[in-house]
Amino acid sequence: MSSPIVGLHHITAIASDPQRNLDFYTGVLGLRFVKRTVNFDDPGTYHFYFGDDTGTPGTILTFFPWPGATPGRRGSGETIATAFSIPLGSLQYWRERLAAKEVPATEEFHFGNVHLAFHDPDGMAIELVEQLMTQATQAPRYSDIPAANAIQGFYGVTLLERSIQRTQALLEIMGFHKTAEEGNRFRFAPAGETRGRFVDILLEKDATPGHMGAGTVHHIAFRAADDAAQLEWREELGRHVGVTPVQDRTYFHSIYFHEPGGALFEIATDNPGFLIDEPIESLGEALKIPDWFEVHRTQIEARVSPITLHKFNKDSVEAEVSA
Ligand code: ZN
């Protein structure tokens, strides 16, 4: 029996314009830009990471912003909604904030909760859900949003699937069990109370497969406590699906596999984390590239587009830094 998976580690999606992506997640949702790096498989393009002040596992939304990327298409074998937790009592703040930022939002009701639903500039579906916080609410320092309203990491994801049995079987191997169902929507969660633990499946037998592109989720990553736990999962899952070797992603170590419905899953380690190559005060400010790309830094810097960061620090006044 492997060490349990407690919830999501990060979610990675595709965007088009890097600046517009950065403006939305820092300026509208108030997340911190915790890492500015490049796509290790395509080092001429960015990889952006947003999260809480330190990029805690379970708070991290990452993007490959490909300028000019064509929009993807929602379909089966895809994550069709990414939900964040917000503190109880903060829904009205978010209704007003999104309206003030001219982000149209609708309200859906699932499993007893209001989901405030809207789209990012590339059309990616985002939801905010009030949740009683079992851990102390974090007061973000690098965000203009008051602690009582600030996003507290992930709530969960919704997968669209044409059938459920094989995906459910894999989730059960991963320690996720069906906890609720409502019509064609099924909820899975592991034991425990950690952030980002809900995986919902929306079952639509006639759904057509999705198409990757701007506004779609590339993969979702679950948490392994450490490298040993990850290797146990690699062995366990390898009996059922094809799993990649461990890959060094600098800030965590990763294995990947497709769930039977087609969505790409990852298991990522909590270690070593985002403070490995930058101090907390200046996370996200410098372009970070792995050592093996350093010889190409000049070419990489020439290829990625310049961006303007919106630095916000509650200890000082907001400052803009061109990078
Ligand atoms: Zn990943």
Coordinates of C-alpha atoms and ligand atoms in Angstrom, one line a residue:
M1 CA 0.0 0.0 0.0
S2 CA 1.5 3.3 -1.1
S3 CA 1.5 6.5 0.9
P4 CA -1.9 8.1 0.2
I5 CA -2.4 10.8 -2.4
V6 CA -4.0 13.6 -0.5
G7 CA -5.1 15.9 -3.4
L8 CA -3.9 18.0 -6.3
H9 CA -0.4 19.3 -6.5
H10 CA -0.7 21.6 -9.6
I11 CA -2.7 22.0 -12.7
T12 CA -1.1 23.0 -16.0
A13 CA -3.0 24.7 -18.8
I14 CA -2.4 26.4 -22.2
A15 CA -2.6 30.1 -22.7
S16 CA -1.9 32.4 -25.6
D17 CA -0.7 35.9 -24.8
P18 CA 1.8 35.7 -21.8
Q19 CA 1.1 39.3 -20.5
R20 CA -2.7 38.9 -20.6
N21 CA -2.4 35.6 -18.8
L22 CA -0.1 37.2 -16.1
D23 CA -2.4 40.2 -15.8
F24 CA -5.5 38.0 -15.2
Y25 CA -4.1 35.6 -12.6
T26 CA -2.3 38.2 -10.5
G27 CA -4.5 41.2 -11.1
V28 CA -7.9 39.6 -11.1
L29 CA -7.6 36.4 -9.0
G30 CA -4.8 37.9 -6.8
L31 CA -2.5 34.8 -7.1
R32 CA 1.2 35.3 -6.8
F33 CA 3.4 34.9 -9.8
V34 CA 5.8 32.4 -8.1
K35 CA 8.0 31.3 -11.0
R36 CA 9.0 32.6 -14.4
T37 CA 10.7 29.8 -16.3
V38 CA 10.6 28.1 -19.7
N39 CA 8.9 25.0 -21.0
F40 CA 11.6 22.3 -20.4
D41 CA 10.4 20.5 -23.5
D42 CA 10.3 23.7 -25.6
P43 CA 12.7 26.1 -24.0
G44 CA 11.9 29.0 -26.4
T45 CA 8.5 29.4 -24.7
Y46 CA 7.6 30.4 -21.2
H47 CA 6.2 28.3 -18.3
F48 CA 4.4 30.5 -15.8
Y49 CA 3.5 29.4 -12.2
F50 CA 0.9 31.0 -10.1
G51 CA 0.1 30.1 -6.5
D52 CA 0.1 31.3 -2.9
D53 CA 3.0 33.3 -1.5
T54 CA 5.4 30.4 -1.6
G55 CA 3.9 28.1 -4.2
T56 CA 2.6 25.5 -1.7
P57 CA 1.5 22.2 -3.3
G58 CA -2.2 22.4 -3.9
T59 CA -2.2 26.0 -4.8
I60 CA -0.2 26.0 -8.1
L61 CA -1.8 26.8 -11.5
T62 CA 0.8 26.8 -14.3
F63 CA 0.6 27.8 -17.9
F64 CA 2.4 27.3 -21.2
P65 CA 1.7 30.7 -22.8
W66 CA 2.2 30.2 -26.5
P67 CA 1.7 33.6 -28.3
G68 CA -0.8 33.0 -31.1
A69 CA -1.9 29.6 -29.8
T70 CA -5.3 28.7 -31.3
P71 CA -8.1 28.0 -28.9
G72 CA -8.7 24.4 -27.8
R73 CA -12.0 22.6 -27.8
R74 CA -13.8 21.3 -24.7
G75 CA -14.4 17.6 -24.9
S76 CA -14.1 14.2 -23.3
G77 CA -10.9 13.2 -21.7
E78 CA -10.3 16.7 -20.5
T79 CA -10.4 18.7 -17.4
I80 CA -13.3 21.1 -18.1
A81 CA -13.4 23.1 -14.9
T82 CA -10.7 24.1 -12.4
A83 CA -12.1 25.2 -9.0
F84 CA -10.4 27.2 -6.3
S85 CA -11.5 27.4 -2.7
I86 CA -12.4 30.7 -1.2
P87 CA -13.2 31.3 2.5
L88 CA -16.8 31.1 3.8
G89 CA -18.5 34.4 3.4
S90 CA -16.3 35.7 0.6
L91 CA -18.7 34.9 -2.4
Q92 CA -20.1 38.4 -2.5
Y93 CA -16.7 40.0 -2.5
W94 CA -15.8 37.9 -5.6
R95 CA -19.1 38.6 -7.3
E96 CA -18.3 42.3 -7.0
R97 CA -14.6 42.0 -7.8
L98 CA -15.3 40.0 -11.0
A99 CA -18.0 42.5 -12.0
A100 CA -15.6 45.5 -11.4
K101 CA -12.9 43.8 -13.5
E102 CA -15.5 43.1 -16.2
V103 CA -15.3 39.4 -16.0
P104 CA -18.8 37.9 -16.6
A105 CA -19.7 35.2 -14.1
T106 CA -22.5 32.8 -13.6
E107 CA -23.6 30.7 -10.7
E108 CA -24.0 26.9 -10.7
F109 CA -25.0 24.7 -7.9
H110 CA -23.2 21.4 -7.3
F111 CA -23.1 19.1 -4.3
G112 CA -24.6 21.7 -2.1
N113 CA -22.3 24.6 -3.0
V114 CA -22.5 27.6 -5.2
H115 CA -19.8 27.6 -7.9
L116 CA -19.1 31.1 -9.2
A117 CA -18.1 30.2 -12.7
F118 CA -16.2 32.4 -15.3
H119 CA -13.6 32.1 -18.0
D120 CA -10.0 33.4 -18.1
P121 CA -9.0 35.5 -21.2
D122 CA -8.3 32.3 -23.2
G123 CA -11.6 30.8 -22.3
M124 CA -10.4 28.4 -19.6
A125 CA -13.3 27.6 -17.2
I126 CA -12.5 28.7 -13.6
E127 CA -14.8 28.3 -10.5
L128 CA -14.7 29.7 -7.0
V129 CA -16.3 27.7 -4.3
E130 CA -16.7 28.7 -0.6
Q131 CA -15.2 26.1 1.7
L132 CA -14.8 25.9 5.4
M133 CA -11.1 26.1 5.9
T134 CA -9.7 23.3 8.1
Q135 CA -6.3 24.9 8.1
A136 CA -5.8 28.5 9.2
T137 CA -6.8 30.9 6.4
Q138 CA -3.6 32.2 4.8
A139 CA -3.1 35.9 4.7
P140 CA -1.4 36.5 1.4
R141 CA 1.3 39.2 1.5
Y142 CA 1.9 39.5 -2.2
S143 CA -1.7 40.1 -3.2
D144 CA -4.1 43.1 -3.0
I145 CA -6.9 40.7 -1.8
P146 CA -7.7 40.8 2.0
A147 CA -7.0 37.5 3.8
A148 CA -10.8 37.0 4.5
N149 CA -11.4 36.7 0.7
A150 CA -8.2 35.4 -0.8
I151 CA -8.1 32.2 -2.8
Q152 CA -6.9 29.3 -0.6
G153 CA -5.6 26.9 -3.2
F154 CA -7.6 24.4 -5.2
Y155 CA -11.0 23.0 -4.5
G156 CA -11.0 20.4 -7.2
V157 CA -11.4 19.7 -10.9
T158 CA -14.2 18.4 -13.2
L159 CA -13.3 15.8 -15.9
L160 CA -15.6 15.2 -18.8
E161 CA -15.8 11.5 -19.7
R162 CA -17.8 9.3 -22.1
S163 CA -17.8 6.4 -19.7
I164 CA -16.9 6.2 -16.1
Q165 CA -16.0 2.6 -15.0
R166 CA -12.3 2.5 -16.0
T167 CA -11.6 6.0 -14.9
Q168 CA -13.3 5.3 -11.6
A169 CA -11.3 2.1 -11.2
L170 CA -8.0 4.0 -11.6
L171 CA -9.1 6.7 -9.2
E172 CA -9.9 4.0 -6.7
I173 CA -6.4 2.6 -7.1
M174 CA -5.2 6.1 -6.4
G175 CA -7.2 6.2 -3.2
F176 CA -10.1 8.4 -4.4
H177 CA -13.6 7.0 -3.7
K178 CA -17.0 8.1 -4.9
T179 CA -18.5 10.3 -2.2
A180 CA -21.5 11.7 -4.0
E181 CA -23.5 11.8 -7.2
E182 CA -26.0 14.2 -8.7
G183 CA -27.5 13.2 -12.1
N184 CA -24.6 12.6 -14.5
R185 CA -22.0 14.2 -12.1
F186 CA -20.0 12.0 -9.8
R187 CA -17.6 13.2 -7.0
F188 CA -14.5 11.4 -5.9
A189 CA -12.2 12.3 -3.0
P190 CA -9.5 10.7 -0.9
A191 CA -9.7 10.5 2.8
G192 CA -8.7 13.6 4.7
E193 CA -9.4 17.3 4.5
T194 CA -6.5 18.7 2.4
R195 CA -7.0 21.3 -0.3
G196 CA -7.7 20.3 -3.9
R197 CA -9.2 16.9 -3.1
F198 CA -12.3 16.8 -5.3
V199 CA -12.3 15.1 -8.7
D200 CA -15.7 15.3 -10.2
I201 CA -16.6 13.4 -13.4
L202 CA -19.3 14.8 -15.7
L203 CA -20.5 11.8 -17.7
E204 CA -21.7 12.6 -21.3
K205 CA -21.8 9.4 -23.4
D206 CA -22.0 11.4 -26.6
A207 CA -19.2 13.9 -25.9
T208 CA -16.6 14.2 -28.6
P209 CA -12.9 14.1 -27.6
G210 CA -11.4 17.5 -26.6
H211 CA -8.7 19.2 -28.6
M212 CA -5.7 20.7 -26.8
G213 CA -5.2 24.5 -27.3
A214 CA -5.4 27.8 -25.6
G215 CA -7.9 27.7 -22.7
T216 CA -7.7 24.0 -22.1
V217 CA -6.0 22.1 -19.3
H218 CA -2.9 20.1 -20.4
H219 CA -2.7 17.9 -17.3
I220 CA -3.5 17.7 -13.6
A221 CA -0.9 16.6 -11.0
F222 CA -1.5 14.9 -7.7
R223 CA 0.7 15.1 -4.7
A224 CA 3.3 12.6 -3.6
A225 CA 4.8 13.5 -0.2
D226 CA 8.3 12.6 -1.4
D227 CA 10.4 10.7 -3.9
A228 CA 9.9 7.3 -2.1
A229 CA 6.2 7.7 -2.2
Q230 CA 6.3 8.6 -5.9
L231 CA 8.3 5.5 -6.7
E232 CA 5.8 3.4 -4.9
W233 CA 3.0 4.9 -6.9
R234 CA 5.0 4.4 -10.1
E235 CA 5.2 0.7 -9.4
E236 CA 1.6 0.4 -8.3
L237 CA 0.1 2.4 -11.2
G238 CA 2.5 0.7 -13.7
R239 CA 0.5 -2.5 -13.2
H240 CA -2.5 -0.8 -14.7
V241 CA -1.4 2.0 -17.1
G242 CA 1.8 3.1 -18.8
V243 CA 3.8 5.4 -16.5
T244 CA 6.8 7.5 -17.5
P245 CA 10.1 7.4 -15.7
V246 CA 10.7 10.1 -13.1
Q247 CA 11.4 13.5 -14.6
D248 CA 13.2 16.3 -12.9
R249 CA 11.1 19.4 -13.1
T250 CA 13.5 21.4 -10.9
Y251 CA 10.7 22.4 -8.4
F252 CA 9.3 18.9 -8.1
H253 CA 9.8 15.5 -9.6
S254 CA 7.2 14.0 -11.9
I255 CA 5.7 10.9 -13.4
Y256 CA 2.9 11.0 -16.0
F257 CA 0.2 8.6 -17.2
H258 CA -3.0 8.8 -19.1
E259 CA -6.2 7.8 -17.3
P260 CA -8.4 5.5 -19.3
G261 CA -10.7 8.3 -20.5
G262 CA -7.7 10.1 -22.0
A263 CA -6.8 12.9 -19.6
L264 CA -3.1 13.3 -18.7
F265 CA -2.4 12.8 -15.0
E266 CA 0.9 13.4 -13.2
I267 CA 2.1 12.6 -9.7
A268 CA 4.5 15.3 -8.4
T269 CA 6.6 15.5 -5.3
D270 CA 6.2 18.2 -2.7
N271 CA 10.0 18.5 -2.7
P272 CA 12.1 20.5 -3.5
G273 CA 9.6 23.4 -4.0
F274 CA 9.8 26.9 -5.5
L275 CA 12.2 28.5 -3.0
I276 CA 15.1 26.3 -4.3
D277 CA 16.4 29.0 -6.7
E278 CA 15.0 32.3 -5.5
P279 CA 14.3 34.0 -2.2
I280 CA 10.6 34.4 -1.1
E281 CA 10.7 38.2 -1.5
S282 CA 11.5 38.1 -5.2
L283 CA 9.9 34.9 -6.4
G284 CA 8.9 35.1 -10.1
E285 CA 11.0 38.2 -10.9
A286 CA 13.9 36.6 -12.7
L287 CA 13.8 34.3 -15.7
K288 CA 14.8 30.9 -14.2
I289 CA 16.1 28.2 -16.5
P290 CA 17.6 24.9 -15.6
D291 CA 21.3 24.5 -15.4
W292 CA 21.4 22.4 -18.6
F293 CA 19.9 25.3 -20.6
E294 CA 22.1 28.0 -19.1
V295 CA 24.5 27.9 -22.1
H296 CA 21.5 29.0 -24.2
R297 CA 20.3 31.7 -21.9
T298 CA 20.9 34.6 -24.4
Q299 CA 19.0 32.9 -27.2
I300 CA 16.1 31.9 -24.8
E301 CA 15.9 35.5 -23.5
A302 CA 15.7 36.8 -27.0
R303 CA 12.9 34.4 -27.9
V304 CA 10.5 34.9 -25.0
S305 CA 8.5 38.2 -25.0
P306 CA 9.3 40.8 -22.4
I307 CA 6.6 41.0 -19.6
T308 CA 5.6 43.5 -17.0
L309 CA 5.1 42.1 -13.5
H310 CA 2.6 43.6 -11.1
K311 CA 4.4 43.3 -7.9
F312 CA 2.2 43.8 -4.9
N313 CA 3.5 43.6 -1.3
K314 CA 1.3 44.4 1.6
D315 CA 4.4 45.7 3.4
S316 CA 4.9 48.4 0.8
V317 CA 3.1 50.0 -2.1
E318 CA 2.5 48.4 -5.4
A319 CA 5.4 48.6 -7.8
E320 CA 5.7 47.7 -11.4
V321 CA 8.8 46.0 -12.6
S322 CA 9.7 45.4 -16.2
A323 CA 11.4 42.1 -16.8
Ligands
ZN1 ZN 2.8 19.1 -14.3

